Amino acid sequence: MPKLNLTQHFVEQQARCPPEKGRIDYYDNKVVGFSLKVLPSGHKSFYLRYRDSHSKLIERKLASAATLTLSEARRIAQEILAKVTMGEDPFEQRRALRNVPTLAEFTASAYLPHVKGYKRSWQTDEGLLRNHVLPQLGKLYLDEIKRQHLVEIFSLHREHHEPASTNRVIILCRYVFNCALKWEVEGLSRNPTAGIDLYPENNKRERYLKKDEARRLFEALEASPNPLLSYIIAMLLLTGARKREVLDAQWADLDREQQRWRIERNKSGKTRHVPLSQGMLSLLAKLPRAAGNPYLFPNPKSGKPFVSIFNSWNTARCLAGLSDLRIHDLRHSFASYVINQGRSLYEVQQLLGHTQVKTTQRYAHLSQESLLSAADTAARSVPWDREARALGETETETAQDQEAIKALEREGDSGSGKQPGCAPGMKAKQGTGTPPAPVQSPPGDDAPSSDPEDE
């Protein structure tokens, strides 16, 4: 390892490597650890040797001698040594940047394998990423993605979708980057979705079946070529369960003695139990059972649960004149039936299997009749109409007089000596047919009040 005062002339003209050697290193006596490496082929490169934060001796290539001059290479070597002395390692930072994956690489190698293990809707995540995010950002490295990139994507998505749909994309991207931060992916120090607010949602529908609509619906369902459709829809309305829970229901999960239905796989990922009402038990008693088949509603062609019932459902709802009714609205209707019978929100939460009462509040609709009844109750307590007040006072006085007359009649029948048919403040004359004279009130009782608040 020869050590000398390197010059540009030496680097270009004199530095040689004998053919019998693999390489030769010429160390500079001006910058510690700085060297010129020469190969038998004549290729020359500048290197720097130093100790890292763990006191381990490290040697890194700076550049080819054909790219940098000696003075430029020396200056870079001095800057690196100064940073190493301050606790930084530019080469380690460069290595970390080389390990930063693109968004497409991260989702394919880390995120999707992770969510497949626990999230039943992972295919929805994959579709949202593939269709709306990765086409624009898939080739960018994670540390290159800025908030502005995401704002542009969300704004473009909002132009063609409802706020709730765009919010799902925002929440998904936020979760993807949170996972990257949690797993300490190289180069990522912050979540670029931070500071991006969700869109206000005003598209939550309040749609549920009324009595006449339910009657029309079941008349149409009974005419469906799918003989199981009416039972499926009835079970949805009788239990408030989700469509997939009903379609995948098995006889083994039903305990008719305890009146309980066990649902193993559901949206929350936890086993939950649904009470079986008398109406539901009646439905099960009438439901045709396929011999040897474990499912309540097996597809006659495959013997397995229906993948979809949309076509037959759509035909039936249109026939009933309810083209705007969705299957999920049946779950809304179940919650509304329970709430309108005076049951608590907590009971509805348990019946629907929600983990948070905030979610249940969406389904706790009151019927228009209930709302009108509640509003009328309040209206009767507001005496704003003078004519109504006068009429009410007259009716009240008449009712009071009638009650007083009945009381006097009861006393007369018991031998109290009082004449029946006299109202308070009236005297009956013995043995005459003249009407009773009114009793004179004490002076001042009927005089107008001088209190201005009585006027």
Coordinates of C-alpha atoms in Angstrom, one line a residue:
M1 CA 0.0 0.0 0.0
P2 CA 2.2 2.8 -1.2
K3 CA 1.5 6.2 0.4
L4 CA 2.4 9.4 -1.5
N5 CA 1.3 12.9 -2.3
L6 CA -1.2 12.3 -5.1
T7 CA -1.2 14.7 -8.0
Q8 CA -3.5 14.9 -11.1
H9 CA -0.5 14.2 -13.3
F10 CA 0.3 11.0 -11.3
V11 CA -3.3 9.9 -11.5
E12 CA -3.5 10.4 -15.3
Q13 CA 0.0 9.4 -16.4
Q14 CA 2.0 7.4 -13.8
A15 CA -0.4 5.3 -11.8
R16 CA -0.1 1.8 -13.1
C17 CA -0.9 -1.8 -11.9
P18 CA 1.6 -4.5 -12.7
P19 CA -0.1 -7.4 -14.6
E20 CA 0.9 -9.9 -11.9
K21 CA -1.2 -8.1 -9.3
G22 CA -4.9 -8.0 -8.9
R23 CA -4.9 -4.3 -8.1
I24 CA -2.7 -1.7 -6.4
D25 CA -3.8 1.0 -3.9
Y26 CA -2.1 4.4 -3.8
Y27 CA -3.0 6.2 -0.5
D28 CA -3.0 10.0 -0.3
N29 CA -0.8 11.5 2.5
K30 CA -3.1 14.7 2.6
V31 CA -6.5 13.2 3.3
V32 CA -6.7 10.3 5.8
G33 CA -8.2 7.1 4.2
F34 CA -8.4 8.6 0.7
S35 CA -6.8 6.4 -2.0
L36 CA -6.6 5.7 -5.7
K37 CA -7.1 2.1 -6.8
V38 CA -5.7 0.9 -10.1
L39 CA -6.6 -2.4 -11.9
P40 CA -4.4 -4.2 -14.4
S41 CA -7.0 -3.2 -17.1
G42 CA -6.0 0.5 -16.4
H43 CA -9.3 1.4 -14.7
K44 CA -8.8 3.9 -11.9
S45 CA -11.2 4.8 -9.0
F46 CA -11.1 6.9 -5.9
Y47 CA -12.0 5.2 -2.5
L48 CA -12.4 6.3 1.0
R49 CA -11.7 4.2 4.1
Y50 CA -13.1 5.2 7.5
R51 CA -14.6 3.8 10.7
D52 CA -18.4 3.8 11.1
S53 CA -20.4 4.5 14.3
H54 CA -19.7 0.9 15.5
S55 CA -15.9 1.4 15.0
K56 CA -16.0 -1.0 12.1
L57 CA -13.5 -0.2 9.3
I58 CA -15.4 0.6 6.1
E59 CA -14.2 1.3 2.6
R60 CA -16.5 2.9 0.0
K61 CA -16.0 3.9 -3.6
L62 CA -16.3 7.6 -4.3
A63 CA -16.2 7.7 -8.1
S64 CA -14.2 6.7 -11.2
A65 CA -11.1 8.8 -11.8
A66 CA -12.5 9.4 -15.3
T67 CA -15.5 11.2 -13.7
L68 CA -13.9 13.3 -10.9
T69 CA -10.6 15.1 -10.8
L70 CA -8.3 14.5 -7.9
S71 CA -9.2 17.8 -6.2
E72 CA -12.9 17.1 -6.5
A73 CA -12.5 13.6 -5.1
R74 CA -10.4 15.0 -2.2
R75 CA -13.1 17.6 -1.3
I76 CA -15.9 15.0 -1.3
A77 CA -13.7 12.7 0.9
Q78 CA -13.2 15.5 3.4
E79 CA -16.9 16.3 3.5
I80 CA -17.8 12.7 4.1
L81 CA -15.2 12.4 6.9
A82 CA -16.6 15.5 8.5
K83 CA -20.2 14.0 8.4
V84 CA -18.9 10.7 9.8
T85 CA -17.3 12.6 12.7
M86 CA -20.7 14.2 13.4
G87 CA -22.4 10.8 13.5
E88 CA -23.8 10.8 9.9
D89 CA -23.0 8.2 7.3
P90 CA -23.8 9.3 3.7
F91 CA -23.0 5.9 2.3
E92 CA -25.5 4.3 4.8
Q93 CA -28.1 6.8 3.8
R94 CA -27.5 6.0 0.1
R95 CA -27.8 2.3 0.8
A96 CA -31.1 2.9 2.6
L97 CA -32.4 4.8 -0.3
R98 CA -31.6 2.0 -2.6
N99 CA -33.7 -0.3 -0.5
V100 CA -36.8 1.9 -0.6
P101 CA -39.5 0.1 -2.6
T102 CA -41.9 1.6 -5.0
L103 CA -45.5 1.7 -4.0
A104 CA -46.4 -1.2 -6.3
E105 CA -43.5 -3.3 -4.9
F106 CA -44.6 -2.6 -1.3
T107 CA -48.2 -3.4 -1.8
A108 CA -47.4 -6.6 -3.7
S109 CA -44.7 -7.9 -1.4
A110 CA -45.8 -6.6 2.0
Y111 CA -49.3 -5.0 2.3
L112 CA -51.5 -7.5 0.4
P113 CA -49.9 -10.6 1.9
H114 CA -50.5 -9.0 5.3
V115 CA -54.2 -8.2 4.9
K116 CA -55.0 -11.5 3.2
G117 CA -54.3 -13.1 6.5
Y118 CA -57.1 -11.4 8.4
K119 CA -59.2 -9.1 6.2
R120 CA -62.1 -10.7 4.4
S121 CA -62.4 -7.7 2.1
W122 CA -58.8 -7.7 1.0
Q123 CA -59.9 -8.1 -2.6
T124 CA -61.6 -4.8 -2.3
D125 CA -58.4 -3.2 -1.2
E126 CA -56.5 -4.8 -4.1
G127 CA -59.1 -3.5 -6.6
L128 CA -59.1 0.0 -5.2
L129 CA -55.3 0.2 -5.4
R130 CA -55.1 -1.4 -8.8
N131 CA -57.7 0.8 -10.4
H132 CA -57.3 4.2 -8.7
V133 CA -53.9 4.5 -7.0
L134 CA -51.2 2.4 -8.6
P135 CA -51.7 3.6 -12.2
Q136 CA -50.5 7.0 -11.1
L137 CA -48.2 6.3 -8.1
G138 CA -47.2 2.6 -8.5
K139 CA -43.7 3.4 -10.0
L140 CA -42.8 6.1 -7.5
Y141 CA -40.7 5.2 -4.5
L142 CA -42.4 5.5 -1.1
D143 CA -40.3 8.4 -0.1
E144 CA -41.0 10.2 -3.4
I145 CA -44.8 10.3 -2.8
K146 CA -45.9 13.6 -1.6
R147 CA -49.2 14.9 -0.2
Q148 CA -49.9 16.7 -3.4
H149 CA -49.7 13.5 -5.4
L150 CA -52.4 12.0 -3.3
V151 CA -54.6 15.1 -3.2
E152 CA -54.6 15.0 -7.0
I153 CA -55.7 11.4 -7.1
F154 CA -58.4 11.9 -4.5
S155 CA -59.7 15.0 -6.3
L156 CA -59.9 13.1 -9.6
H157 CA -61.6 10.2 -8.0
R158 CA -64.2 12.5 -6.4
E159 CA -65.2 13.9 -9.8
H160 CA -66.7 10.5 -10.7
H161 CA -67.7 9.0 -7.3
E162 CA -69.7 9.8 -4.2
P163 CA -67.9 11.2 -1.2
A164 CA -68.2 7.9 0.7
S165 CA -66.4 6.0 -2.1
T166 CA -63.6 8.5 -2.3
N167 CA -63.2 8.4 1.5
R168 CA -62.7 4.7 1.3
V169 CA -59.7 5.3 -1.0
I170 CA -58.3 7.9 1.3
I171 CA -58.6 5.6 4.3
L172 CA -57.0 2.8 2.4
C173 CA -54.0 4.9 1.4
R174 CA -53.6 6.2 4.9
Y175 CA -53.6 2.6 6.2
V176 CA -51.1 1.5 3.6
F177 CA -48.6 4.2 4.6
N178 CA -49.2 3.6 8.3
C179 CA -48.3 0.0 7.8
A180 CA -45.1 1.0 6.0
L181 CA -44.2 3.3 8.9
K182 CA -45.1 0.6 11.5
W183 CA -42.9 -1.9 9.7
E184 CA -40.0 0.7 9.4
V185 CA -39.7 0.5 5.7
E186 CA -36.5 2.1 4.5
G187 CA -36.6 5.8 3.6
L188 CA -40.1 6.5 4.9
S189 CA -40.3 8.9 7.8
R190 CA -43.9 10.4 7.5
N191 CA -47.3 9.5 6.2
P192 CA -48.1 11.6 3.1
T193 CA -51.8 11.4 3.7
A194 CA -51.5 13.3 7.0
G195 CA -53.5 16.5 6.8
I196 CA -55.9 15.2 4.1
D197 CA -59.4 15.4 5.4
L198 CA -62.2 13.1 4.5
Y199 CA -65.1 14.4 2.4
P200 CA -68.4 15.2 4.1
E201 CA -70.8 12.3 3.5
N202 CA -74.4 13.2 2.7
N203 CA -75.4 10.1 0.8
K204 CA -76.5 7.9 3.6
R205 CA -79.9 6.7 2.6
E206 CA -82.8 6.3 4.9
R207 CA -84.8 3.6 3.1
Y208 CA -86.8 0.9 4.8
L209 CA -89.9 -1.1 4.1
K210 CA -93.4 0.1 5.0
K211 CA -96.1 -2.4 5.6
D212 CA -97.8 -2.1 2.2
E213 CA -94.4 -2.3 0.5
A214 CA -93.5 -5.4 2.4
R215 CA -96.8 -7.0 1.3
R216 CA -96.2 -6.2 -2.4
L217 CA -92.6 -7.4 -2.1
F218 CA -93.5 -10.8 -0.8
E219 CA -96.2 -11.2 -3.4
A220 CA -93.6 -10.6 -6.1
L221 CA -91.1 -12.9 -4.3
E222 CA -93.6 -15.8 -4.3
A223 CA -93.9 -15.5 -8.1
S224 CA -90.1 -15.7 -8.5
P225 CA -88.7 -18.7 -10.4
N226 CA -86.2 -19.1 -7.5
P227 CA -88.1 -21.0 -4.9
L228 CA -85.7 -20.1 -2.1
L229 CA -85.7 -16.3 -2.8
S230 CA -88.8 -15.6 -0.6
Y231 CA -87.2 -17.5 2.3
I232 CA -83.9 -15.7 1.9
I233 CA -85.5 -12.3 2.0
A234 CA -87.7 -13.3 4.9
M235 CA -84.7 -14.4 6.9
L236 CA -83.0 -11.1 6.2
L237 CA -85.9 -9.2 7.5
L238 CA -86.5 -11.5 10.5
T239 CA -82.9 -11.4 11.7
G240 CA -81.3 -8.2 10.4
A241 CA -78.4 -10.3 9.3
R242 CA -76.1 -9.5 6.4
K243 CA -76.7 -11.0 3.0
R244 CA -73.6 -13.1 3.0
E245 CA -74.3 -14.4 6.5
V246 CA -77.7 -15.6 5.4
L247 CA -76.6 -17.1 2.2
D248 CA -73.8 -19.0 4.0
A249 CA -76.0 -20.2 6.9
Q250 CA -75.8 -23.9 7.8
W251 CA -78.3 -26.1 9.6
A252 CA -75.6 -27.0 12.1
D253 CA -75.3 -23.4 13.2
L254 CA -79.0 -23.3 14.3
D255 CA -80.0 -24.2 17.8
R256 CA -83.8 -24.2 17.7
E257 CA -84.1 -25.3 21.3
Q258 CA -82.1 -22.4 22.6
Q259 CA -83.5 -20.2 19.7
R260 CA -80.0 -19.1 18.7
W261 CA -78.1 -18.9 15.4
R262 CA -74.3 -19.0 15.6
I263 CA -72.4 -17.0 12.9
E264 CA -68.8 -18.0 12.8
R265 CA -67.5 -15.8 10.0
N266 CA -68.8 -12.3 9.8
K267 CA -67.7 -8.7 9.1
S268 CA -66.3 -8.2 12.6
G269 CA -64.3 -11.4 12.4
K270 CA -65.7 -12.6 15.7
T271 CA -68.3 -15.3 16.4
R272 CA -71.7 -13.8 17.2
H273 CA -75.1 -15.2 18.1
V274 CA -78.4 -14.1 16.7
P275 CA -81.7 -14.8 18.5
L276 CA -84.3 -16.8 16.5
S277 CA -87.7 -15.3 16.9
Q278 CA -90.9 -17.2 16.7
G279 CA -91.3 -15.9 13.2
M280 CA -87.9 -17.2 12.3
L281 CA -88.7 -20.6 13.8
S282 CA -91.8 -20.8 11.8
L283 CA -89.8 -20.0 8.6
L284 CA -87.3 -22.8 9.4
A285 CA -90.2 -25.2 9.9
K286 CA -91.5 -24.4 6.4
L287 CA -88.2 -24.1 4.7
P288 CA -87.5 -27.1 2.3
R289 CA -84.4 -28.9 3.3
A290 CA -82.1 -30.5 0.7
A291 CA -81.2 -34.1 1.8
G292 CA -77.6 -34.4 2.8
N293 CA -76.8 -30.7 2.2
P294 CA -75.5 -28.6 5.2
Y295 CA -76.7 -25.2 3.8
L296 CA -80.1 -23.6 4.4
F297 CA -80.2 -22.1 0.9
P298 CA -78.1 -24.3 -1.5
N299 CA -78.0 -23.5 -5.1
P300 CA -79.9 -26.3 -6.8
K301 CA -77.3 -26.5 -9.6
S302 CA -74.1 -26.6 -7.4
G303 CA -75.4 -27.6 -4.0
K304 CA -73.3 -24.7 -2.5
P305 CA -74.4 -21.3 -1.3
F306 CA -75.6 -18.8 -4.0
V307 CA -72.8 -16.6 -5.1
S308 CA -75.3 -13.9 -6.0
I309 CA -79.1 -13.5 -6.0
F310 CA -79.2 -10.2 -7.7
N311 CA -80.9 -11.2 -10.9
S312 CA -83.9 -12.8 -9.2
W313 CA -84.0 -10.2 -6.5
N314 CA -84.0 -7.4 -9.1
T315 CA -86.8 -9.0 -11.0
A316 CA -88.9 -9.3 -7.9
R317 CA -88.3 -5.8 -6.6
C318 CA -89.1 -4.2 -9.9
L319 CA -92.3 -6.3 -10.2
A320 CA -93.3 -5.0 -6.7
G321 CA -92.6 -1.4 -7.8
L322 CA -89.6 -1.1 -5.4
S323 CA -86.7 -0.7 -7.8
D324 CA -84.9 1.6 -5.4
L325 CA -84.9 -1.0 -2.6
R326 CA -81.5 -2.6 -1.9
I327 CA -81.0 -5.9 -0.1
H328 CA -79.0 -4.0 2.6
D329 CA -82.1 -1.8 3.2
L330 CA -83.7 -4.9 4.7
R331 CA -81.2 -4.7 7.5
H332 CA -82.2 -1.0 7.9
S333 CA -85.8 -2.1 8.0
F334 CA -85.2 -4.7 10.7
A335 CA -83.5 -2.1 12.9
S336 CA -86.4 0.3 12.3
Y337 CA -89.0 -2.2 13.3
V338 CA -87.2 -2.9 16.5
I339 CA -86.7 0.8 17.3
N340 CA -90.3 1.7 16.5
Q341 CA -91.5 -0.8 19.0
G342 CA -89.7 1.1 21.7
R343 CA -86.6 -1.1 22.1
S344 CA -83.3 0.5 23.1
L345 CA -80.4 1.3 20.8
Y346 CA -78.3 -1.1 22.8
E347 CA -80.6 -4.0 21.9
V348 CA -80.4 -3.0 18.3
Q349 CA -76.6 -2.9 18.5
Q350 CA -76.6 -6.5 19.8
L351 CA -79.0 -7.8 17.3
L352 CA -77.1 -6.3 14.4
G353 CA -73.7 -7.4 15.7
H354 CA -72.1 -3.9 15.7
T355 CA -69.0 -3.3 17.8
Q356 CA -69.7 0.4 18.1
V357 CA -73.0 2.1 18.9
K358 CA -72.1 4.8 16.5
T359 CA -72.6 2.4 13.7
T360 CA -75.9 1.3 15.0
Q361 CA -77.2 4.9 15.0
R362 CA -77.3 4.8 11.2
Y363 CA -79.8 2.0 11.2
A364 CA -82.0 3.4 14.1
H365 CA -84.5 5.1 11.8
L366 CA -87.9 6.1 13.1
S367 CA -90.9 5.8 10.8
Q368 CA -92.6 9.0 9.6
E369 CA -95.7 8.1 11.7
S370 CA -93.6 7.8 14.8
L371 CA -91.9 11.2 14.1
L372 CA -95.3 12.8 13.5
S373 CA -96.7 11.4 16.7
A374 CA -93.7 12.7 18.6
A375 CA -94.0 16.1 17.0
D376 CA -97.7 16.3 17.8
T377 CA -96.9 15.5 21.5
A378 CA -94.7 18.6 21.6
A379 CA -97.2 20.7 19.7
R380 CA -100.0 20.1 22.2
S381 CA -97.7 21.7 24.8
V382 CA -97.3 25.0 22.9
P383 CA -100.4 27.3 23.4
W384 CA -99.7 29.6 20.5
D385 CA -103.2 29.7 19.0
R386 CA -105.7 32.0 20.8
E387 CA -108.8 30.4 19.4
A388 CA -107.4 26.9 20.3
R389 CA -106.7 28.2 23.8
A390 CA -110.3 29.5 24.2
L391 CA -111.7 26.3 22.9
G392 CA -109.5 24.3 25.2
E393 CA -110.5 26.4 28.2
T394 CA -114.2 25.9 27.3
E395 CA -113.8 22.2 26.9
T396 CA -111.9 22.1 30.2
E397 CA -114.6 23.9 32.1
T398 CA -117.3 21.7 30.5
A399 CA -115.4 18.6 31.6
Q400 CA -115.0 20.0 35.1
D401 CA -118.7 20.8 35.3
Q402 CA -119.6 17.3 34.2
E403 CA -117.3 15.8 36.8
A404 CA -118.8 18.0 39.5
I405 CA -122.4 17.0 38.5
K406 CA -121.5 13.3 38.6
A407 CA -119.9 13.8 42.1
L408 CA -123.1 15.5 43.4
E409 CA -125.3 12.8 41.9
R410 CA -123.2 10.2 43.8
E411 CA -123.6 12.1 47.0
G412 CA -127.3 12.5 46.5
D413 CA -127.7 8.8 46.0
S414 CA -125.9 8.2 49.3
G415 CA -128.5 10.4 51.2
S416 CA -126.3 13.5 51.8
G417 CA -129.4 15.7 51.5
K418 CA -128.0 17.7 48.6
Q419 CA -130.1 18.1 45.5
P420 CA -128.6 16.3 42.4
G421 CA -127.7 18.2 39.3
C422 CA -126.2 21.2 41.0
A423 CA -122.9 22.5 39.8
P424 CA -120.4 24.1 42.2
G425 CA -121.5 27.6 43.2
M426 CA -125.2 26.8 42.6
K427 CA -128.1 26.4 45.2
A428 CA -131.1 24.2 44.6
K429 CA -134.5 25.5 45.8
Q430 CA -136.7 23.1 47.7
G431 CA -140.0 22.3 46.1
T432 CA -139.9 24.8 43.3
G433 CA -139.3 24.4 39.6
T434 CA -137.3 27.6 39.2
P435 CA -133.7 27.2 38.3
P436 CA -131.2 27.5 41.0
A437 CA -129.8 30.9 41.7
P438 CA -126.0 31.4 41.5
V439 CA -124.1 31.8 44.7
Q440 CA -122.6 35.3 45.0
S441 CA -118.8 35.2 45.0
P442 CA -116.9 37.3 47.5
P443 CA -116.1 40.8 46.3
G444 CA -113.0 40.9 44.1
D445 CA -113.0 37.2 43.0
D446 CA -114.3 37.9 39.5
A447 CA -112.8 41.4 39.2
P448 CA -110.2 41.8 36.4
S449 CA -106.7 41.6 37.7
S450 CA -104.6 44.7 37.6
D451 CA -101.4 42.7 37.1
P452 CA -100.2 43.5 33.6
E453 CA -98.9 39.9 33.2
D454 CA -102.5 38.6 33.3
E455 CA -103.5 40.8 30.3

